Amino acid sequence: MREDLVIRGAHVLDPSSGLDGPTDVRLVAGRVAEIGDGLRGTRHLDADGLHLFPGFVDVHAHWRTPGREDEETIETGSAAAAAGGFTSVVMMPNTDPIVDKPVVVSGLVRRIEKESRVRAHVSAALHEGLKGERLTEMRLLKEAGAFCVSDDGLGTQSAGVLRNGMLYAKTAGLPVILHCEDHTLATGVVHEGAAAALAGLPGSPGSAEDAATATALVLAAETGAKVHITHVSTALSAALVGFFRDRADVTADITPHHLTLTDELVGTLDGTYRVNPPLRPRDDGIGVVEALRDGILDFVATDHAPHASEEKELPLEEAAPGFLGHETAFAALYTEIVLKNRLLLPRLVEAMASAPGSWIGGAGSISVGAPADLVLVDLSEEWTVRAEAIVSRSGNSPYLGWSLKGRIAGTTVGGELIHDGMGARFGARI
Ligand SMILES: [Zn+2]
Ligand SMILES: [Zn+2]
């Protein structure tokens, strides 16, 4: 940023620093320099009527690079993230090649520097080939720039192997992100329950997630490893996380889709609605919203999972699992959870910005000296999710056609406007 910039008059809401009211924020050299009324600067941006939050942080995204750049690239994935108000993202390693060698990590780190609009971190694999057998060389992966390790997409089937992985990750100083799934139980394509029975689809019981989550939590408590359980989708798994909160170095996230959609959608037999973990019944949805509200689940992560249309426009049983997540996360949660009085707005901002920001370290706060990673939101604007307006290279959003409230008006990383949702209003001034 060449000159300073004052964002004037936005309602600044940051639960981590206690800000909640209209004021000005001055940005200098990529950082927040001053917060207060009547600030002056060389450039200004009139943000009356908008909300200013810390930039959102997404610890779970699939940008399909390397290998499936037809579905997403670092450029399009980071543009989609910016359009959704995200300023930091963690990229999952189930790519082609898999991110299980230092040379793949360092290659990605170099590409991120050139191609990403947002700050992006690389998750390397926990096991070679994500196979849950041989551990990766975590120390070397860390030296090459890996931020954490994960076999996302697959659960580790052997508790002994997982325990060794946690111990090694702990000595290497890397957090572990776990996709908890017992594949001997998860033999179906949707949640096993009334909706699956009505649709005639093979189901996987909730225990496929719960049993694996329980195992992971017990091992986390014993090893002392820093473990993050991603996409918790059942009420029981959330309760298990709560039980272990003070017994292990554990955190957990929940996706926007598990907070807003239920397995009734599988009755359409539309491949769009296949996702892993599967959409759950209403009672689980209620349980995970309450767990997020109460801080038992720490934060939101999208599991942004782009797929080419030929992988999704299929009968549900044959479709690839996964949804786009970045661009609709805030509006879906604001519309479906906050406006329906099930979660307060400050808790949503904490769950999308402050809490994941503190998990990755040094992000998710509007305070003097903090990076100027910010998102401006128009909470009053209603918009419709349209395929032609999607920024991601893929189109597999489960919210297509939905009317959502809360539009991302602008996103800054290091004080630079990397997404302009307001067109002329901002363009003329920045
Ligand atoms: Zn997963
Ligand atoms: Zn994933």
Short mmCIF file of C-alpha atoms and ligand atoms in Angstrom, two decimals:
data_model
loop_
_atom_site.label_atom_id
_atom_site.label_comp_id
_atom_site.label_asym_id
_atom_site.label_seq_id
_atom_site.Cartn_x
_atom_site.Cartn_y
_atom_site.Cartn_z
CA MET A 1 0.00 0.00 0.00
CA ARG A 2 1.58 3.23 -1.13
CA GLU A 3 -0.52 5.68 0.90
CA ASP A 4 -2.69 5.51 3.96
CA LEU A 5 -6.41 4.83 3.70
CA VAL A 6 -9.19 5.70 6.13
CA ILE A 7 -12.31 3.53 6.16
CA ARG A 8 -14.90 5.97 7.46
CA GLY A 9 -18.05 5.37 9.41
CA ALA A 10 -18.46 1.60 9.15
CA HIS A 11 -19.95 -0.26 12.09
CA VAL A 12 -16.77 -1.98 13.29
CA LEU A 13 -17.49 -5.32 14.93
CA ASP A 14 -14.62 -7.38 16.30
CA PRO A 15 -15.40 -9.59 19.29
CA SER A 16 -11.68 -10.19 19.90
CA SER A 17 -10.96 -6.51 20.57
CA GLY A 18 -14.39 -5.55 21.90
CA LEU A 19 -15.17 -3.09 19.08
CA ASP A 20 -18.88 -2.80 18.30
CA GLY A 21 -19.99 0.53 16.86
CA PRO A 22 -19.45 3.08 14.08
CA THR A 23 -15.93 4.49 13.91
CA ASP A 24 -13.02 5.08 11.50
CA VAL A 25 -10.08 2.79 10.83
CA ARG A 26 -6.82 4.07 9.30
CA LEU A 27 -4.61 1.65 7.39
CA VAL A 28 -0.93 2.32 6.79
CA ALA A 29 1.69 0.05 5.18
CA GLY A 30 -0.60 -2.97 5.25
CA ARG A 31 -1.55 -2.68 8.89
CA VAL A 32 -4.19 -1.09 11.06
CA ALA A 33 -2.58 2.16 12.28
CA GLU A 34 -5.39 3.91 14.14
CA ILE A 35 -8.98 3.32 15.25
CA GLY A 36 -11.17 6.23 16.33
CA ASP A 37 -13.54 8.97 15.25
CA GLY A 38 -12.71 11.75 12.78
CA LEU A 39 -9.54 10.18 11.35
CA ARG A 40 -7.90 11.79 8.32
CA GLY A 41 -5.83 10.23 5.58
CA THR A 42 -4.65 10.74 2.02
CA ARG A 43 -7.40 8.47 0.75
CA HIS A 44 -10.71 7.64 2.29
CA LEU A 45 -13.51 5.21 1.75
CA ASP A 46 -17.00 6.15 2.86
CA ALA A 47 -18.44 3.03 4.48
CA ASP A 48 -21.54 4.46 6.17
CA GLY A 49 -24.16 1.75 6.55
CA LEU A 50 -21.67 -1.08 6.14
CA HIS A 51 -20.20 -3.40 8.76
CA LEU A 52 -16.45 -3.91 9.04
CA PHE A 53 -15.25 -7.26 10.40
CA PRO A 54 -11.82 -8.86 10.66
CA GLY A 55 -11.19 -10.86 7.45
CA PHE A 56 -12.64 -14.35 7.61
CA VAL A 57 -10.31 -17.35 7.98
CA ASP A 58 -11.05 -20.72 6.37
CA VAL A 59 -8.88 -23.60 7.60
CA HIS A 60 -10.39 -26.11 5.16
CA ALA A 61 -10.36 -25.56 1.40
CA HIS A 62 -9.66 -27.66 -1.68
CA TRP A 63 -8.18 -25.52 -4.43
CA ARG A 64 -7.51 -28.65 -6.54
CA THR A 65 -3.99 -27.51 -7.36
CA PRO A 66 -1.86 -29.26 -8.45
CA GLY A 67 -3.68 -31.65 -10.73
CA ARG A 68 -7.28 -30.56 -11.23
CA GLU A 69 -6.88 -26.99 -12.38
CA ASP A 70 -9.98 -27.51 -14.54
CA GLU A 71 -11.94 -27.43 -11.24
CA GLU A 72 -10.05 -24.72 -9.33
CA THR A 73 -6.71 -22.94 -9.38
CA ILE A 74 -4.92 -20.90 -6.77
CA GLU A 75 -6.06 -17.81 -8.71
CA THR A 76 -9.76 -18.79 -8.92
CA GLY A 77 -9.90 -20.37 -5.45
CA SER A 78 -8.38 -17.31 -3.84
CA ALA A 79 -10.67 -15.02 -5.85
CA ALA A 80 -13.67 -17.05 -4.61
CA ALA A 81 -12.31 -16.80 -1.07
CA ALA A 82 -11.91 -13.02 -1.39
CA ALA A 83 -15.45 -12.75 -2.79
CA GLY A 84 -16.65 -14.50 0.37
CA GLY A 85 -14.71 -12.17 2.67
CA PHE A 86 -11.94 -14.67 3.47
CA THR A 87 -8.43 -13.29 3.84
CA SER A 88 -6.61 -16.47 5.00
CA VAL A 89 -7.13 -20.04 3.84
CA VAL A 90 -5.58 -23.47 4.49
CA MET A 91 -5.27 -25.65 1.35
CA MET A 92 -5.89 -29.38 1.78
CA PRO A 93 -3.35 -31.89 0.42
CA ASN A 94 -5.55 -34.41 -1.46
CA THR A 95 -4.34 -33.16 -4.83
CA ASP A 96 -2.53 -34.86 -7.71
CA PRO A 97 0.28 -35.28 -6.83
CA ILE A 98 -0.64 -35.50 -3.17
CA VAL A 99 1.15 -32.96 -0.96
CA ASP A 100 3.26 -35.57 0.87
CA LYS A 101 6.75 -34.53 -0.29
CA PRO A 102 8.72 -31.38 0.57
CA VAL A 103 9.16 -30.51 -3.11
CA VAL A 104 5.38 -30.38 -3.60
CA VAL A 105 5.01 -28.16 -0.52
CA SER A 106 7.73 -25.74 -1.63
CA GLY A 107 6.30 -25.65 -5.15
CA LEU A 108 2.89 -24.69 -3.77
CA VAL A 109 4.35 -22.06 -1.44
CA ARG A 110 6.08 -20.44 -4.44
CA ARG A 111 2.90 -20.53 -6.52
CA ILE A 112 0.81 -19.07 -3.69
CA GLU A 113 3.15 -16.07 -3.51
CA LYS A 114 2.55 -15.34 -7.19
CA GLU A 115 -1.03 -16.49 -7.70
CA SER A 116 -3.06 -16.07 -4.52
CA ARG A 117 -5.05 -12.97 -3.67
CA VAL A 118 -5.40 -14.05 -0.05
CA ARG A 119 -2.95 -15.45 2.48
CA ALA A 120 -2.83 -19.20 1.88
CA HIS A 121 -1.25 -21.92 4.00
CA VAL A 122 -0.37 -25.41 2.85
CA SER A 123 -1.52 -28.50 4.69
CA ALA A 124 0.75 -31.44 3.90
CA ALA A 125 -0.38 -35.05 4.21
CA LEU A 126 -0.16 -36.89 7.53
CA HIS A 127 0.52 -40.17 5.75
CA GLU A 128 2.18 -40.96 2.43
CA GLY A 129 -0.48 -41.03 -0.26
CA LEU A 130 -3.10 -40.26 2.43
CA LYS A 131 -3.17 -44.02 2.91
CA GLY A 132 -3.02 -44.09 6.70
CA GLU A 133 0.03 -46.37 6.70
CA ARG A 134 3.45 -44.69 6.52
CA LEU A 135 3.98 -41.31 8.14
CA THR A 136 5.22 -38.46 5.99
CA GLU A 137 8.54 -36.76 6.75
CA MET A 138 6.85 -34.05 8.79
CA ARG A 139 10.00 -32.22 9.86
CA LEU A 140 11.08 -31.82 6.23
CA LEU A 141 7.56 -30.88 5.17
CA LYS A 142 7.56 -28.17 7.83
CA GLU A 143 10.96 -26.88 6.66
CA ALA A 144 9.54 -26.71 3.12
CA GLY A 145 6.71 -24.50 4.38
CA ALA A 146 3.89 -26.83 5.49
CA PHE A 147 1.60 -25.23 8.03
CA CYS A 148 -0.13 -28.38 9.32
CA VAL A 149 -0.79 -32.00 8.35
CA SER A 150 -4.02 -33.76 7.35
CA ASP A 151 -5.28 -36.78 5.42
CA ASP A 152 -8.54 -34.95 4.72
CA GLY A 153 -10.92 -36.92 2.55
CA LEU A 154 -10.09 -40.07 4.47
CA GLY A 155 -10.11 -41.16 8.07
CA THR A 156 -7.14 -43.00 9.61
CA GLN A 157 -8.41 -46.53 10.15
CA SER A 158 -5.79 -47.82 12.60
CA ALA A 159 -5.79 -46.18 16.03
CA GLY A 160 -2.16 -47.25 16.49
CA VAL A 161 -1.12 -45.55 13.26
CA LEU A 162 -3.07 -42.41 14.18
CA ARG A 163 -1.44 -42.33 17.61
CA ASN A 164 2.03 -42.49 16.04
CA GLY A 165 1.02 -39.73 13.63
CA MET A 166 -0.03 -37.47 16.49
CA LEU A 167 3.19 -38.14 18.39
CA TYR A 168 5.34 -37.39 15.35
CA ALA A 169 3.35 -34.27 14.44
CA LYS A 170 3.79 -33.03 17.99
CA THR A 171 7.58 -33.40 17.86
CA ALA A 172 7.61 -31.76 14.41
CA GLY A 173 5.55 -28.87 15.80
CA LEU A 174 2.69 -29.29 13.33
CA PRO A 175 -1.04 -29.21 14.12
CA VAL A 176 -3.05 -32.18 12.81
CA ILE A 177 -6.40 -31.62 11.05
CA LEU A 178 -8.51 -34.77 11.22
CA HIS A 179 -11.34 -35.94 8.99
CA CYS A 180 -12.95 -38.44 11.37
CA GLU A 181 -14.54 -41.32 9.50
CA ASP A 182 -14.56 -45.06 10.18
CA HIS A 183 -14.67 -46.62 6.74
CA THR A 184 -15.94 -49.97 8.05
CA LEU A 185 -19.10 -48.12 9.14
CA ALA A 186 -19.25 -45.54 6.35
CA THR A 187 -20.36 -47.84 3.56
CA GLY A 188 -23.17 -45.67 2.15
CA VAL A 189 -23.41 -42.39 0.26
CA VAL A 190 -25.81 -40.44 2.51
CA HIS A 191 -26.73 -40.40 6.21
CA GLU A 192 -28.46 -43.63 7.27
CA GLY A 193 -31.92 -42.61 8.38
CA ALA A 194 -35.46 -41.90 7.27
CA ALA A 195 -34.48 -39.71 4.30
CA ALA A 196 -32.08 -42.36 2.94
CA ALA A 197 -34.72 -45.08 3.37
CA LEU A 198 -37.36 -43.01 1.57
CA ALA A 199 -34.97 -42.26 -1.28
CA GLY A 200 -33.75 -45.85 -1.46
CA LEU A 201 -30.13 -44.78 -1.03
CA PRO A 202 -27.46 -46.68 0.94
CA GLY A 203 -26.72 -44.87 4.18
CA SER A 204 -23.76 -44.54 6.54
CA PRO A 205 -24.67 -44.33 10.22
CA GLY A 206 -23.72 -41.36 12.36
CA SER A 207 -21.46 -43.73 14.27
CA ALA A 208 -19.08 -43.71 11.27
CA GLU A 209 -18.16 -40.18 12.35
CA ASP A 210 -18.77 -40.50 16.10
CA ALA A 211 -16.63 -43.62 16.64
CA ALA A 212 -13.70 -42.09 14.74
CA THR A 213 -14.11 -38.77 16.58
CA ALA A 214 -14.09 -40.53 19.95
CA THR A 215 -10.91 -42.44 19.04
CA ALA A 216 -9.20 -39.27 17.83
CA LEU A 217 -10.11 -37.37 20.99
CA VAL A 218 -8.87 -40.13 23.30
CA LEU A 219 -5.56 -40.23 21.41
CA ALA A 220 -5.28 -36.44 21.39
CA ALA A 221 -5.73 -36.39 25.18
CA GLU A 222 -3.08 -39.04 25.64
CA THR A 223 -0.47 -37.72 23.21
CA GLY A 224 -0.90 -34.00 23.87
CA ALA A 225 -0.76 -33.33 20.13
CA LYS A 226 -2.44 -30.19 18.77
CA VAL A 227 -5.46 -31.71 17.05
CA HIS A 228 -8.17 -29.97 15.06
CA ILE A 229 -11.27 -31.98 14.18
CA THR A 230 -12.79 -30.68 10.99
CA HIS A 231 -16.39 -30.79 9.71
CA VAL A 232 -18.02 -32.10 12.90
CA SER A 233 -21.53 -32.86 11.69
CA THR A 234 -23.37 -34.79 14.41
CA ALA A 235 -24.70 -33.69 17.78
CA LEU A 236 -22.92 -36.61 19.47
CA SER A 237 -19.51 -35.78 17.95
CA ALA A 238 -19.97 -32.16 19.06
CA ALA A 239 -20.75 -33.36 22.60
CA LEU A 240 -17.65 -35.57 22.55
CA VAL A 241 -15.53 -32.56 21.57
CA GLY A 242 -17.07 -30.69 24.50
CA PHE A 243 -16.15 -33.51 26.88
CA PHE A 244 -12.51 -33.40 25.76
CA ARG A 245 -12.22 -29.60 25.59
CA ASP A 246 -10.27 -29.36 28.86
CA ARG A 247 -8.67 -32.77 28.55
CA ALA A 248 -6.81 -32.34 25.25
CA ASP A 249 -5.28 -29.64 23.02
CA VAL A 250 -8.27 -29.93 20.72
CA THR A 251 -10.37 -27.59 18.59
CA ALA A 252 -13.15 -28.31 16.11
CA ASP A 253 -14.97 -26.72 13.21
CA ILE A 254 -18.34 -27.03 11.52
CA THR A 255 -19.28 -26.28 7.92
CA PRO A 256 -21.90 -23.77 6.80
CA HIS A 257 -23.76 -26.57 5.01
CA HIS A 258 -24.08 -28.79 8.08
CA LEU A 259 -25.37 -25.73 9.95
CA THR A 260 -27.99 -24.85 7.34
CA LEU A 261 -29.01 -27.95 5.30
CA THR A 262 -30.52 -31.30 6.26
CA ASP A 263 -30.59 -34.76 4.70
CA GLU A 264 -34.13 -34.18 3.41
CA LEU A 265 -32.38 -32.78 0.32
CA VAL A 266 -31.17 -36.25 -0.68
CA GLY A 267 -34.78 -37.05 -1.55
CA THR A 268 -34.16 -35.10 -4.76
CA LEU A 269 -31.62 -37.81 -5.76
CA ASP A 270 -29.60 -34.90 -7.15
CA GLY A 271 -25.83 -35.49 -7.10
CA THR A 272 -25.38 -31.88 -5.98
CA TYR A 273 -26.31 -32.92 -2.45
CA ARG A 274 -23.70 -35.63 -1.99
CA VAL A 275 -21.11 -34.50 0.52
CA ASN A 276 -18.87 -36.12 3.11
CA PRO A 277 -19.67 -36.17 6.00
CA PRO A 278 -23.21 -36.46 4.65
CA LEU A 279 -26.00 -33.98 5.36
CA ARG A 280 -27.57 -34.97 8.66
CA PRO A 281 -31.12 -34.96 10.08
CA ARG A 282 -32.62 -31.87 11.68
CA ASP A 283 -31.76 -32.93 15.25
CA ASP A 284 -28.06 -33.01 14.42
CA GLY A 285 -28.40 -29.61 12.76
CA ILE A 286 -29.94 -28.20 15.93
CA GLY A 287 -27.22 -29.84 18.04
CA VAL A 288 -24.33 -28.42 16.03
CA VAL A 289 -25.80 -24.90 15.95
CA GLU A 290 -26.10 -25.02 19.74
CA ALA A 291 -22.54 -26.35 20.02
CA LEU A 292 -21.27 -23.49 17.85
CA ARG A 293 -23.29 -20.98 19.90
CA ASP A 294 -21.87 -22.36 23.17
CA GLY A 295 -18.26 -22.44 21.92
CA ILE A 296 -18.04 -26.24 22.07
CA LEU A 297 -17.38 -26.11 18.35
CA ASP A 298 -14.76 -23.39 17.97
CA PHE A 299 -15.29 -22.05 14.50
CA VAL A 300 -16.61 -22.39 10.97
CA ALA A 301 -14.62 -23.84 8.06
CA THR A 302 -16.18 -24.30 4.63
CA ASP A 303 -14.61 -27.49 3.19
CA HIS A 304 -14.80 -25.62 -0.14
CA ALA A 305 -14.72 -28.56 -2.57
CA PRO A 306 -15.07 -27.63 -6.25
CA HIS A 307 -16.06 -30.34 -8.71
CA ALA A 308 -16.45 -30.33 -12.48
CA SER A 309 -20.07 -30.52 -13.62
CA GLU A 310 -19.58 -34.01 -15.06
CA GLU A 311 -18.71 -35.22 -11.55
CA LYS A 312 -21.83 -33.69 -9.98
CA GLU A 313 -24.53 -33.91 -12.65
CA LEU A 314 -25.00 -37.59 -11.89
CA PRO A 315 -27.32 -39.76 -9.82
CA LEU A 316 -26.50 -39.12 -6.17
CA GLU A 317 -24.80 -42.48 -5.69
CA GLU A 318 -22.28 -41.79 -8.45
CA ALA A 319 -21.61 -38.10 -7.82
CA ALA A 320 -18.39 -36.81 -6.26
CA PRO A 321 -18.89 -35.59 -2.69
CA GLY A 322 -18.43 -31.90 -1.92
CA PHE A 323 -19.82 -28.37 -2.17
CA LEU A 324 -18.43 -24.97 -2.99
CA GLY A 325 -18.19 -23.00 0.24
CA HIS A 326 -16.25 -19.74 0.17
CA GLU A 327 -18.66 -17.40 -1.57
CA THR A 328 -21.86 -18.22 0.31
CA ALA A 329 -20.54 -19.03 3.80
CA PHE A 330 -21.24 -15.73 5.53
CA ALA A 331 -24.55 -14.94 3.83
CA ALA A 332 -25.91 -18.47 4.32
CA LEU A 333 -25.08 -18.42 8.02
CA TYR A 334 -26.25 -14.84 8.53
CA THR A 335 -29.56 -15.53 6.77
CA GLU A 336 -30.29 -18.98 8.12
CA ILE A 337 -28.85 -18.82 11.64
CA VAL A 338 -28.41 -15.21 12.78
CA LEU A 339 -31.57 -13.73 11.27
CA LYS A 340 -33.51 -16.70 12.64
CA ASN A 341 -32.28 -15.80 16.14
CA ARG A 342 -30.28 -18.96 16.68
CA LEU A 343 -26.85 -17.30 16.89
CA LEU A 344 -25.79 -13.73 17.64
CA LEU A 345 -23.89 -11.81 14.97
CA PRO A 346 -20.80 -11.24 17.19
CA ARG A 347 -20.49 -15.01 17.72
CA LEU A 348 -20.72 -15.59 13.96
CA VAL A 349 -17.94 -13.04 13.37
CA GLU A 350 -15.87 -14.69 16.09
CA ALA A 351 -16.50 -18.12 14.52
CA MET A 352 -15.54 -16.96 11.02
CA ALA A 353 -12.69 -14.58 11.88
CA SER A 354 -11.31 -14.28 15.42
CA ALA A 355 -11.37 -17.95 16.48
CA PRO A 356 -9.92 -19.50 13.29
CA GLY A 357 -7.57 -16.49 13.08
CA SER A 358 -6.14 -17.26 16.47
CA TRP A 359 -5.87 -20.95 15.50
CA ILE A 360 -3.68 -20.06 12.52
CA GLY A 361 -2.02 -17.29 14.56
CA GLY A 362 -1.88 -13.55 14.04
CA ALA A 363 -5.14 -13.17 12.10
CA GLY A 364 -8.77 -12.34 12.73
CA SER A 365 -8.46 -9.14 14.76
CA ILE A 366 -8.94 -5.42 14.12
CA SER A 367 -6.41 -3.81 16.42
CA VAL A 368 -3.58 -1.32 16.06
CA GLY A 369 -0.60 -3.08 14.49
CA ALA A 370 -2.63 -6.04 13.19
CA PRO A 371 -2.52 -6.85 9.46
CA ALA A 372 -5.16 -4.86 7.55
CA ASP A 373 -7.06 -8.02 6.56
CA LEU A 374 -10.65 -6.84 6.65
CA VAL A 375 -14.08 -7.47 5.23
CA LEU A 376 -16.81 -4.89 4.61
CA VAL A 377 -20.33 -6.30 4.58
CA ASP A 378 -23.70 -4.86 3.63
CA LEU A 379 -26.03 -6.72 5.98
CA SER A 380 -29.14 -5.20 4.45
CA GLU A 381 -28.54 -6.30 0.88
CA GLU A 382 -30.39 -9.36 -0.35
CA TRP A 383 -28.94 -11.26 -3.30
CA THR A 384 -29.65 -14.45 -5.19
CA VAL A 385 -26.97 -17.11 -5.66
CA ARG A 386 -26.66 -17.41 -9.45
CA ALA A 387 -24.46 -19.85 -11.34
CA GLU A 388 -23.22 -17.18 -13.75
CA ALA A 389 -22.01 -14.97 -10.89
CA ILE A 390 -19.96 -17.65 -9.13
CA VAL A 391 -16.28 -16.73 -8.99
CA SER A 392 -14.98 -20.27 -8.39
CA ARG A 393 -14.04 -22.21 -11.51
CA SER A 394 -16.66 -24.83 -10.53
CA GLY A 395 -20.40 -24.40 -9.94
CA ASN A 396 -21.38 -27.02 -7.35
CA SER A 397 -23.05 -24.79 -4.79
CA PRO A 398 -25.96 -26.28 -2.83
CA TYR A 399 -27.41 -22.76 -2.49
CA LEU A 400 -28.02 -22.01 -6.18
CA GLY A 401 -31.25 -20.04 -6.52
CA TRP A 402 -31.38 -19.17 -2.81
CA SER A 403 -31.99 -15.58 -1.73
CA LEU A 404 -29.48 -14.65 0.96
CA LYS A 405 -29.03 -11.53 3.04
CA GLY A 406 -25.62 -10.03 3.69
CA ARG A 407 -23.38 -9.16 0.80
CA ILE A 408 -19.59 -8.93 0.88
CA ALA A 409 -18.93 -5.35 -0.18
CA GLY A 410 -15.14 -5.42 -0.07
CA THR A 411 -12.22 -7.48 1.16
CA THR A 412 -8.72 -6.20 1.94
CA VAL A 413 -5.53 -8.16 2.52
CA GLY A 414 -2.62 -6.11 3.83
CA GLY A 415 -4.71 -3.01 3.14
CA GLU A 416 -5.11 -3.78 -0.58
CA LEU A 417 -8.64 -4.14 -1.92
CA ILE A 418 -8.63 -7.67 -3.34
CA HIS A 419 -12.37 -7.95 -3.85
CA ASP A 420 -14.63 -5.05 -4.74
CA GLY A 421 -18.28 -6.00 -4.40
CA MET A 422 -19.45 -2.39 -4.66
CA GLY A 423 -18.15 -1.47 -8.10
CA ALA A 424 -18.10 2.26 -8.63
CA ARG A 425 -18.62 3.20 -4.99
CA PHE A 426 -15.22 1.87 -3.99
CA GLY A 427 -13.48 1.90 -7.35
CA ALA A 428 -13.80 5.66 -7.52
CA ARG A 429 -12.13 6.16 -4.19
CA ILE A 430 -9.39 3.60 -3.86
ZN ZN B 1 -13.07 -34.20 4.98
ZN ZN B 2 -12.27 -31.50 2.76
#
